[in-house]
Amino acid sequence: MWRYRELLPLPIEEAPVTLGEPETPILAMPKTARRLGLEHLWVKDEGRLPNESFKARGMAMAVSMARHFGVTKIALPSAGNAAGAASAYGARAGIETCVFVPKDTPAVNIAECRLHGARVELVDGLISDCGRIVAERQAAEGWFSVATLNQPYRIEGKKTMGLELADQFGEAAGLPPRTLPDAILYPTGGGTGLIAMVKVFRELNGVGSALAVRASGKSKGSSVASEVEERLPRMYSIQADGCAPIVRAFEAGARHATMFPNAATAASGLRVPASIGDFLMLDAIRSTGGKALVGRETSIREWMRIAAGEDGICLCPESAIVLDGLATLVRDGDIRPAEQVLLFNTASALKYAEVLPTD
Ligand SMILES: Cc1ncc(COP(=O)(O)O)c(C=O)c1O
């Protein structure tokens, strides 16, 4: 990711805190595509990053900046993968790391944090409860909070997902350089990745990089068509039906989401009942002509089996939920069969022992 460092905030003379973040591949999913009635389905496999999740990008950036500013202690609330990444980069930088995670966070996430020597606090509640504890205690403990959107740096690191995509997609799909997919699907919790990608596509258009010409043109009619920026891919935010605050707000036409009651999903990264970036997500989705919609909890294992068994791709539960949302979008005609569709696999399935099929 550091080959984009001129577009990132770390001063150029300063070495980043890095664990060798590779460019993640874009792979075709032809058999899954056929099942969905699509001709072109792609996955950008973020499970190849350090600690096997896309959270590495934001944390590499945030911890690099923390070290730059002389921070000695960081803390954060997390659904699991961000805690693992913070622990890894914190260890690398020699920064004390304290993570607050729900007590039923996947065992691998808790284990990876401990392995990296982080202090792990298990909370009887959700990530929102963890966030409250960090906010209450950060002054007394001397922590710098790297909670989602509490600082500008995680989002800057996650922009590199969009930068890589812009560099890679045309070649991967046999289309002109710098072509972007028609539709991008993203499993949404706190929303950093979604917001970061739209931000960077706009930045690239702003510097005249001739980017963001979509692969095959116009979106389906939309009630906000006049506000839609035609040169951006349509961004689809998928949440689990057991925790879908952004979907509810989108459907209600609201700019802010309300706390989703009794949030529950095995796709632990999506168990975010409220996010301070709700309006940024909703603006991003609407301004691209996309949608927010749910995937069914009950479909997670089935989609994981299809992607892994037929296309060899180990989708995390969060991205399996995305495939279920995609089925709805195709069925409803929001996405047409010949369009170029790309989803993010935000982590490796192998981090989720609790969800992996046992039979
Ligand atoms: C695997 C996975 N996918 C998706 C998400 C949601 O990402 P975001 O917070 O960028 O919306 C998370 C967050 O924890 C995650 O761990």
mmCIF file of N, CA and C in Angstrom, residues 77-181:
data_model
loop_
_atom_site.group_PDB
_atom_site.id
_atom_site.type_symbol
_atom_site.label_atom_id
_atom_site.label_comp_id
_atom_site.label_asym_id
_atom_site.label_seq_id
_atom_site.Cartn_x
_atom_site.Cartn_y
_atom_site.Cartn_z
ATOM 1 N N PRO A 77 -12.170 0.318 20.517
ATOM 2 C CA PRO A 77 -13.234 -0.677 20.541
ATOM 3 C C PRO A 77 -13.226 -1.376 19.187
ATOM 4 N N SER A 78 -13.554 -2.661 19.161
ATOM 5 C CA SER A 78 -13.498 -3.377 17.882
ATOM 6 C C SER A 78 -14.455 -4.548 17.881
ATOM 7 N N ALA A 79 -14.888 -4.911 16.658
ATOM 8 C CA ALA A 79 -15.676 -6.134 16.491
ATOM 9 C C ALA A 79 -14.754 -7.342 16.352
ATOM 10 N N GLY A 80 -13.446 -7.126 16.262
ATOM 11 C CA GLY A 80 -12.497 -8.248 16.231
ATOM 12 C C GLY A 80 -11.313 -8.029 15.315
ATOM 13 N N ASN A 81 -11.552 -7.835 14.030
ATOM 14 C CA ASN A 81 -10.432 -7.749 13.089
ATOM 15 C C ASN A 81 -9.609 -6.473 13.251
ATOM 16 N N ALA A 82 -10.257 -5.370 13.579
ATOM 17 C CA ALA A 82 -9.497 -4.131 13.794
ATOM 18 C C ALA A 82 -8.606 -4.279 15.029
ATOM 19 N N ALA A 83 -9.112 -4.997 16.032
ATOM 20 C CA ALA A 83 -8.308 -5.223 17.243
ATOM 21 C C ALA A 83 -7.071 -6.050 16.903
ATOM 22 N N GLY A 84 -7.250 -7.080 16.087
ATOM 23 C CA GLY A 84 -6.111 -7.917 15.685
ATOM 24 C C GLY A 84 -5.077 -7.101 14.932
ATOM 25 N N ALA A 85 -5.555 -6.254 14.001
ATOM 26 C CA ALA A 85 -4.623 -5.437 13.217
ATOM 27 C C ALA A 85 -3.922 -4.412 14.104
ATOM 28 N N ALA A 86 -4.661 -3.773 14.995
ATOM 29 C CA ALA A 86 -4.047 -2.769 15.884
ATOM 30 C C ALA A 86 -2.988 -3.431 16.761
ATOM 31 N N SER A 87 -3.276 -4.631 17.231
ATOM 32 C CA SER A 87 -2.321 -5.337 18.095
ATOM 33 C C SER A 87 -1.045 -5.652 17.325
ATOM 34 N N ALA A 88 -1.199 -6.067 16.074
ATOM 35 C CA ALA A 88 -0.035 -6.420 15.261
ATOM 36 C C ALA A 88 0.829 -5.187 14.973
ATOM 37 N N TYR A 89 0.180 -4.112 14.498
ATOM 38 C CA TYR A 89 0.951 -2.911 14.154
ATOM 39 C C TYR A 89 1.461 -2.209 15.410
ATOM 40 N N GLY A 90 0.679 -2.293 16.498
ATOM 41 C CA GLY A 90 1.144 -1.738 17.773
ATOM 42 C C GLY A 90 2.423 -2.442 18.216
ATOM 43 N N ALA A 91 2.436 -3.769 18.113
ATOM 44 C CA ALA A 91 3.636 -4.539 18.486
ATOM 45 C C ALA A 91 4.809 -4.122 17.609
ATOM 46 N N ARG A 92 4.545 -3.997 16.328
ATOM 47 C CA ARG A 92 5.603 -3.645 15.372
ATOM 48 C C ARG A 92 6.223 -2.278 15.695
ATOM 49 N N ALA A 93 5.353 -1.367 16.145
ATOM 50 C CA ALA A 93 5.801 0.010 16.412
ATOM 51 C C ALA A 93 6.318 0.196 17.830
ATOM 52 N N GLY A 94 6.139 -0.822 18.686
ATOM 53 C CA GLY A 94 6.508 -0.663 20.092
ATOM 54 C C GLY A 94 5.542 0.254 20.836
ATOM 55 N N ILE A 95 4.286 0.243 20.415
ATOM 56 C CA ILE A 95 3.254 1.061 21.064
ATOM 57 C C ILE A 95 2.339 0.129 21.860
ATOM 58 N N GLU A 96 2.119 0.485 23.124
ATOM 59 C CA GLU A 96 1.243 -0.325 23.978
ATOM 60 C C GLU A 96 -0.178 -0.296 23.418
ATOM 61 N N THR A 97 -0.804 -1.440 23.326
ATOM 62 C CA THR A 97 -2.123 -1.495 22.684
ATOM 63 C C THR A 97 -3.137 -2.132 23.623
ATOM 64 N N CYS A 98 -4.272 -1.474 23.767
ATOM 65 C CA CYS A 98 -5.346 -2.016 24.600
ATOM 66 C C CYS A 98 -6.612 -2.107 23.749
ATOM 67 N N VAL A 99 -7.195 -3.291 23.665
ATOM 68 C CA VAL A 99 -8.374 -3.468 22.819
ATOM 69 C C VAL A 99 -9.583 -3.874 23.659
ATOM 70 N N PHE A 100 -10.730 -3.320 23.313
ATOM 71 C CA PHE A 100 -11.998 -3.672 23.962
ATOM 72 C C PHE A 100 -12.877 -4.346 22.923
ATOM 73 N N VAL A 101 -13.223 -5.591 23.158
ATOM 74 C CA VAL A 101 -14.033 -6.342 22.196
ATOM 75 C C VAL A 101 -15.191 -7.029 22.925
ATOM 76 N N PRO A 102 -16.313 -7.259 22.230
ATOM 77 C CA PRO A 102 -17.408 -8.028 22.850
ATOM 78 C C PRO A 102 -16.899 -9.408 23.271
ATOM 79 N N LYS A 103 -17.445 -9.936 24.352
ATOM 80 C CA LYS A 103 -16.878 -11.191 24.872
ATOM 81 C C LYS A 103 -17.121 -12.377 23.936
ATOM 82 N N ASP A 104 -18.094 -12.255 23.033
ATOM 83 C CA ASP A 104 -18.322 -13.338 22.076
ATOM 84 C C ASP A 104 -17.692 -13.056 20.705
ATOM 85 N N THR A 105 -16.643 -12.279 20.706
ATOM 86 C CA THR A 105 -15.858 -12.045 19.479
ATOM 87 C C THR A 105 -15.207 -13.367 19.047
ATOM 88 N N PRO A 106 -15.058 -13.616 17.718
ATOM 89 C CA PRO A 106 -14.424 -14.870 17.291
ATOM 90 C C PRO A 106 -13.109 -15.142 18.033
ATOM 91 N N ALA A 107 -12.935 -16.405 18.431
ATOM 92 C CA ALA A 107 -11.790 -16.794 19.263
ATOM 93 C C ALA A 107 -10.457 -16.431 18.606
ATOM 94 N N VAL A 108 -10.381 -16.551 17.291
ATOM 95 C CA VAL A 108 -9.115 -16.244 16.614
ATOM 96 C C VAL A 108 -8.749 -14.769 16.795
ATOM 97 N N ASN A 109 -9.755 -13.886 16.775
ATOM 98 C CA ASN A 109 -9.464 -12.457 16.971
ATOM 99 C C ASN A 109 -8.886 -12.205 18.361
ATOM 100 N N ILE A 110 -9.472 -12.831 19.351
ATOM 101 C CA ILE A 110 -8.985 -12.618 20.721
ATOM 102 C C ILE A 110 -7.576 -13.199 20.851
ATOM 103 N N ALA A 111 -7.380 -14.375 20.256
ATOM 104 C CA ALA A 111 -6.073 -15.031 20.342
ATOM 105 C C ALA A 111 -4.984 -14.217 19.636
ATOM 106 N N GLU A 112 -5.318 -13.645 18.476
ATOM 107 C CA GLU A 112 -4.270 -12.897 17.753
ATOM 108 C C GLU A 112 -3.857 -11.665 18.543
ATOM 109 N N CYS A 113 -4.805 -11.015 19.188
ATOM 110 C CA CYS A 113 -4.463 -9.834 20.010
ATOM 111 C C CYS A 113 -3.514 -10.233 21.142
ATOM 112 N N ARG A 114 -3.855 -11.335 21.804
ATOM 113 C CA ARG A 114 -3.011 -11.783 22.927
ATOM 114 C C ARG A 114 -1.636 -12.187 22.435
ATOM 115 N N LEU A 115 -1.601 -12.857 21.294
ATOM 116 C CA LEU A 115 -0.325 -13.286 20.711
ATOM 117 C C LEU A 115 0.592 -12.084 20.463
ATOM 118 N N HIS A 116 0.006 -10.976 20.071
ATOM 119 C CA HIS A 116 0.808 -9.769 19.798
ATOM 120 C C HIS A 116 1.109 -8.980 21.074
ATOM 121 N N GLY A 117 0.652 -9.499 22.213
ATOM 122 C CA GLY A 117 0.984 -8.861 23.489
ATOM 123 C C GLY A 117 0.085 -7.701 23.863
ATOM 124 N N ALA A 118 -1.064 -7.578 23.206
ATOM 125 C CA ALA A 118 -1.985 -6.489 23.555
ATOM 126 C C ALA A 118 -2.730 -6.811 24.846
ATOM 127 N N ARG A 119 -3.207 -5.766 25.504
ATOM 128 C CA ARG A 119 -4.116 -5.962 26.637
ATOM 129 C C ARG A 119 -5.514 -6.106 26.047
ATOM 130 N N VAL A 120 -6.183 -7.202 26.395
ATOM 131 C CA VAL A 120 -7.503 -7.476 25.815
ATOM 132 C C VAL A 120 -8.561 -7.400 26.912
ATOM 133 N N GLU A 121 -9.545 -6.531 26.735
ATOM 134 C CA GLU A 121 -10.648 -6.437 27.689
ATOM 135 C C GLU A 121 -11.904 -6.964 27.007
ATOM 136 N N LEU A 122 -12.487 -8.018 27.583
ATOM 137 C CA LEU A 122 -13.709 -8.599 27.017
ATOM 138 C C LEU A 122 -14.909 -7.923 27.651
ATOM 139 N N VAL A 123 -15.800 -7.438 26.837
ATOM 140 C CA VAL A 123 -16.928 -6.639 27.321
ATOM 141 C C VAL A 123 -18.231 -7.407 27.106
ATOM 142 N N ASP A 124 -19.062 -7.397 28.122
ATOM 143 C CA ASP A 124 -20.367 -8.041 28.025
ATOM 144 C C ASP A 124 -21.317 -7.070 27.312
ATOM 145 N N GLY A 125 -21.211 -7.019 25.996
ATOM 146 C CA GLY A 125 -22.013 -6.059 25.238
ATOM 147 C C GLY A 125 -21.550 -6.022 23.800
ATOM 148 N N LEU A 126 -21.878 -4.940 23.108
ATOM 149 C CA LEU A 126 -21.542 -4.794 21.694
ATOM 150 C C LEU A 126 -20.403 -3.784 21.527
ATOM 151 N N ILE A 127 -19.985 -3.580 20.277
ATOM 152 C CA ILE A 127 -18.884 -2.648 20.018
ATOM 153 C C ILE A 127 -19.228 -1.234 20.509
ATOM 154 N N SER A 128 -20.525 -0.900 20.489
ATOM 155 C CA SER A 128 -20.913 0.433 20.971
ATOM 156 C C SER A 128 -20.631 0.566 22.482
ATOM 157 N N ASP A 129 -20.819 -0.536 23.234
ATOM 158 C CA ASP A 129 -20.486 -0.507 24.665
ATOM 159 C C ASP A 129 -18.968 -0.389 24.848
ATOM 160 N N CYS A 130 -18.234 -1.112 24.002
ATOM 161 C CA CYS A 130 -16.767 -1.036 24.068
ATOM 162 C C CYS A 130 -16.315 0.398 23.811
ATOM 163 N N GLY A 131 -16.950 1.048 22.835
ATOM 164 C CA GLY A 131 -16.598 2.421 22.477
ATOM 165 C C GLY A 131 -16.826 3.381 23.638
ATOM 166 N N ARG A 132 -17.918 3.142 24.345
ATOM 167 C CA ARG A 132 -18.220 4.014 25.486
ATOM 168 C C ARG A 132 -17.118 3.903 26.548
ATOM 169 N N ILE A 133 -16.660 2.672 26.792
ATOM 170 C CA ILE A 133 -15.627 2.466 27.821
ATOM 171 C C ILE A 133 -14.319 3.168 27.422
ATOM 172 N N VAL A 134 -13.933 3.016 26.151
ATOM 173 C CA VAL A 134 -12.692 3.670 25.703
ATOM 174 C C VAL A 134 -12.806 5.182 25.887
ATOM 175 N N ALA A 135 -13.959 5.738 25.467
ATOM 176 C CA ALA A 135 -14.144 7.195 25.566
ATOM 177 C C ALA A 135 -14.079 7.651 27.028
ATOM 178 N N GLU A 136 -14.679 6.867 27.937
ATOM 179 C CA GLU A 136 -14.695 7.252 29.357
ATOM 180 C C GLU A 136 -13.298 7.206 29.973
ATOM 181 N N ARG A 137 -12.497 6.219 29.535
ATOM 182 C CA ARG A 137 -11.235 5.988 30.249
ATOM 183 C C ARG A 137 -10.004 6.555 29.561
ATOM 184 N N GLN A 138 -10.156 7.064 28.333
ATOM 185 C CA GLN A 138 -8.947 7.388 27.568
ATOM 186 C C GLN A 138 -8.112 8.503 28.192
ATOM 187 N N ALA A 139 -8.748 9.494 28.785
ATOM 188 C CA ALA A 139 -7.969 10.598 29.368
ATOM 189 C C ALA A 139 -7.147 10.089 30.551
ATOM 190 N N ALA A 140 -7.804 9.351 31.453
ATOM 191 C CA ALA A 140 -7.099 8.873 32.650
ATOM 192 C C ALA A 140 -5.996 7.884 32.299
ATOM 193 N N GLU A 141 -6.220 7.055 31.283
ATOM 194 C CA GLU A 141 -5.237 6.013 30.935
ATOM 195 C C GLU A 141 -4.137 6.536 30.004
ATOM 196 N N GLY A 142 -4.345 7.702 29.435
ATOM 197 C CA GLY A 142 -3.347 8.242 28.502
ATOM 198 C C GLY A 142 -3.357 7.550 27.148
ATOM 199 N N TRP A 143 -4.517 7.013 26.777
ATOM 200 C CA TRP A 143 -4.615 6.330 25.480
ATOM 201 C C TRP A 143 -4.894 7.339 24.364
ATOM 202 N N PHE A 144 -4.323 7.087 23.207
ATOM 203 C CA PHE A 144 -4.789 7.745 21.986
ATOM 204 C C PHE A 144 -5.781 6.775 21.351
ATOM 205 N N SER A 145 -7.010 7.234 21.149
ATOM 206 C CA SER A 145 -8.032 6.332 20.606
ATOM 207 C C SER A 145 -7.900 6.222 19.094
ATOM 208 N N VAL A 146 -7.798 4.981 18.627
ATOM 209 C CA VAL A 146 -7.825 4.756 17.170
ATOM 210 C C VAL A 146 -9.167 4.128 16.764
ATOM 211 N N ALA A 147 -10.220 4.520 17.495
ATOM 212 C CA ALA A 147 -11.574 4.057 17.156
ATOM 213 C C ALA A 147 -11.959 4.561 15.764
ATOM 214 N N THR A 148 -12.859 3.813 15.113
ATOM 215 C CA THR A 148 -13.358 4.179 13.782
ATOM 216 C C THR A 148 -13.749 5.651 13.714
ATOM 217 N N LEU A 149 -13.173 6.376 12.770
ATOM 218 C CA LEU A 149 -13.506 7.769 12.467
ATOM 219 C C LEU A 149 -13.257 8.751 13.618
ATOM 220 N N ASN A 150 -12.532 8.303 14.671
ATOM 221 C CA ASN A 150 -12.149 9.224 15.738
ATOM 222 C C ASN A 150 -10.912 10.017 15.374
ATOM 223 N N GLN A 151 -10.199 9.523 14.398
ATOM 224 C CA GLN A 151 -9.009 10.195 13.855
ATOM 225 C C GLN A 151 -9.114 10.043 12.332
ATOM 226 N N PRO A 152 -8.390 10.844 11.581
ATOM 227 C CA PRO A 152 -8.566 10.784 10.124
ATOM 228 C C PRO A 152 -7.757 9.691 9.437
ATOM 229 N N TYR A 153 -6.963 8.932 10.167
ATOM 230 C CA TYR A 153 -5.927 8.144 9.494
ATOM 231 C C TYR A 153 -6.370 6.767 9.010
ATOM 232 N N ARG A 154 -7.253 6.118 9.764
ATOM 233 C CA ARG A 154 -7.679 4.786 9.291
ATOM 234 C C ARG A 154 -8.354 4.903 7.924
ATOM 235 N N ILE A 155 -9.139 5.931 7.766
ATOM 236 C CA ILE A 155 -9.832 6.106 6.493
ATOM 237 C C ILE A 155 -8.826 6.387 5.372
ATOM 238 N N GLU A 156 -7.762 7.122 5.709
ATOM 239 C CA GLU A 156 -6.737 7.401 4.690
ATOM 240 C C GLU A 156 -6.067 6.094 4.255
ATOM 241 N N GLY A 157 -5.793 5.213 5.201
ATOM 242 C CA GLY A 157 -5.187 3.924 4.846
ATOM 243 C C GLY A 157 -6.117 3.086 3.989
ATOM 244 N N LYS A 158 -7.394 3.139 4.321
ATOM 245 C CA LYS A 158 -8.354 2.321 3.566
ATOM 246 C C LYS A 158 -8.604 2.860 2.161
ATOM 247 N N LYS A 159 -8.227 4.089 1.939
ATOM 248 C CA LYS A 159 -8.332 4.612 0.564
ATOM 249 C C LYS A 159 -7.530 3.749 -0.415
ATOM 250 N N THR A 160 -6.500 3.084 0.094
ATOM 251 C CA THR A 160 -5.650 2.316 -0.834
ATOM 252 C C THR A 160 -6.412 1.140 -1.459
ATOM 253 N N MET A 161 -7.527 0.730 -0.846
ATOM 254 C CA MET A 161 -8.377 -0.285 -1.508
ATOM 255 C C MET A 161 -8.872 0.252 -2.834
ATOM 256 N N GLY A 162 -9.323 1.507 -2.815
ATOM 257 C CA GLY A 162 -9.849 2.138 -4.027
ATOM 258 C C GLY A 162 -8.745 2.453 -5.027
ATOM 259 N N LEU A 163 -7.586 2.844 -4.519
ATOM 260 C CA LEU A 163 -6.461 3.157 -5.418
ATOM 261 C C LEU A 163 -5.998 1.903 -6.155
ATOM 262 N N GLU A 164 -5.868 0.817 -5.411
ATOM 263 C CA GLU A 164 -5.467 -0.436 -6.062
ATOM 264 C C GLU A 164 -6.507 -0.871 -7.090
ATOM 265 N N LEU A 165 -7.751 -0.754 -6.687
ATOM 266 C CA LEU A 165 -8.829 -1.163 -7.591
ATOM 267 C C LEU A 165 -8.749 -0.380 -8.897
ATOM 268 N N ALA A 166 -8.524 0.919 -8.784
ATOM 269 C CA ALA A 166 -8.432 1.765 -9.984
ATOM 270 C C ALA A 166 -7.254 1.338 -10.859
ATOM 271 N N ASP A 167 -6.174 0.930 -10.216
ATOM 272 C CA ASP A 167 -4.998 0.499 -10.990
ATOM 273 C C ASP A 167 -5.180 -0.887 -11.599
ATOM 274 N N GLN A 168 -5.926 -1.743 -10.911
ATOM 275 C CA GLN A 168 -5.955 -3.160 -11.298
ATOM 276 C C GLN A 168 -7.116 -3.562 -12.189
ATOM 277 N N PHE A 169 -8.273 -2.912 -11.976
ATOM 278 C CA PHE A 169 -9.485 -3.539 -12.493
ATOM 279 C C PHE A 169 -9.516 -3.650 -14.015
ATOM 280 N N GLY A 170 -9.111 -2.586 -14.704
ATOM 281 C CA GLY A 170 -9.158 -2.618 -16.170
ATOM 282 C C GLY A 170 -8.400 -3.831 -16.714
ATOM 283 N N GLU A 171 -7.188 -4.007 -16.215
ATOM 284 C CA GLU A 171 -6.378 -5.119 -16.713
ATOM 285 C C GLU A 171 -7.008 -6.476 -16.350
ATOM 286 N N ALA A 172 -7.466 -6.588 -15.110
ATOM 287 C CA ALA A 172 -8.054 -7.865 -14.676
ATOM 288 C C ALA A 172 -9.265 -8.225 -15.533
ATOM 289 N N ALA A 173 -10.058 -7.218 -15.899
ATOM 290 C CA ALA A 173 -11.316 -7.483 -16.607
ATOM 291 C C ALA A 173 -11.172 -7.385 -18.126
ATOM 292 N N GLY A 174 -9.957 -7.126 -18.620
ATOM 293 C CA GLY A 174 -9.762 -6.994 -20.064
ATOM 294 C C GLY A 174 -10.419 -5.735 -20.615
ATOM 295 N N LEU A 175 -10.432 -4.684 -19.800
ATOM 296 C CA LEU A 175 -11.044 -3.407 -20.192
ATOM 297 C C LEU A 175 -9.946 -2.333 -20.212
ATOM 298 N N PRO A 176 -10.228 -1.149 -20.731
ATOM 299 C CA PRO A 176 -9.181 -0.122 -20.772
ATOM 300 C C PRO A 176 -8.635 0.210 -19.384
ATOM 301 N N PRO A 177 -7.372 0.656 -19.327
ATOM 302 C CA PRO A 177 -6.781 1.011 -18.036
ATOM 303 C C PRO A 177 -7.659 2.023 -17.313
ATOM 304 N N ARG A 178 -7.690 1.886 -15.984
ATOM 305 C CA ARG A 178 -8.414 2.841 -15.128
ATOM 306 C C ARG A 178 -9.932 2.722 -15.188
ATOM 307 N N THR A 179 -10.426 1.684 -15.857
ATOM 308 C CA THR A 179 -11.871 1.463 -15.804
ATOM 309 C C THR A 179 -12.219 0.951 -14.413
ATOM 310 N N LEU A 180 -13.345 1.384 -13.898
ATOM 311 C CA LEU A 180 -13.834 0.860 -12.617
ATOM 312 C C LEU A 180 -15.049 -0.029 -12.873
ATOM 313 N N PRO A 181 -15.373 -0.909 -11.922
ATOM 314 C CA PRO A 181 -16.587 -1.727 -12.080
ATOM 315 C C PRO A 181 -17.838 -0.839 -12.130
#
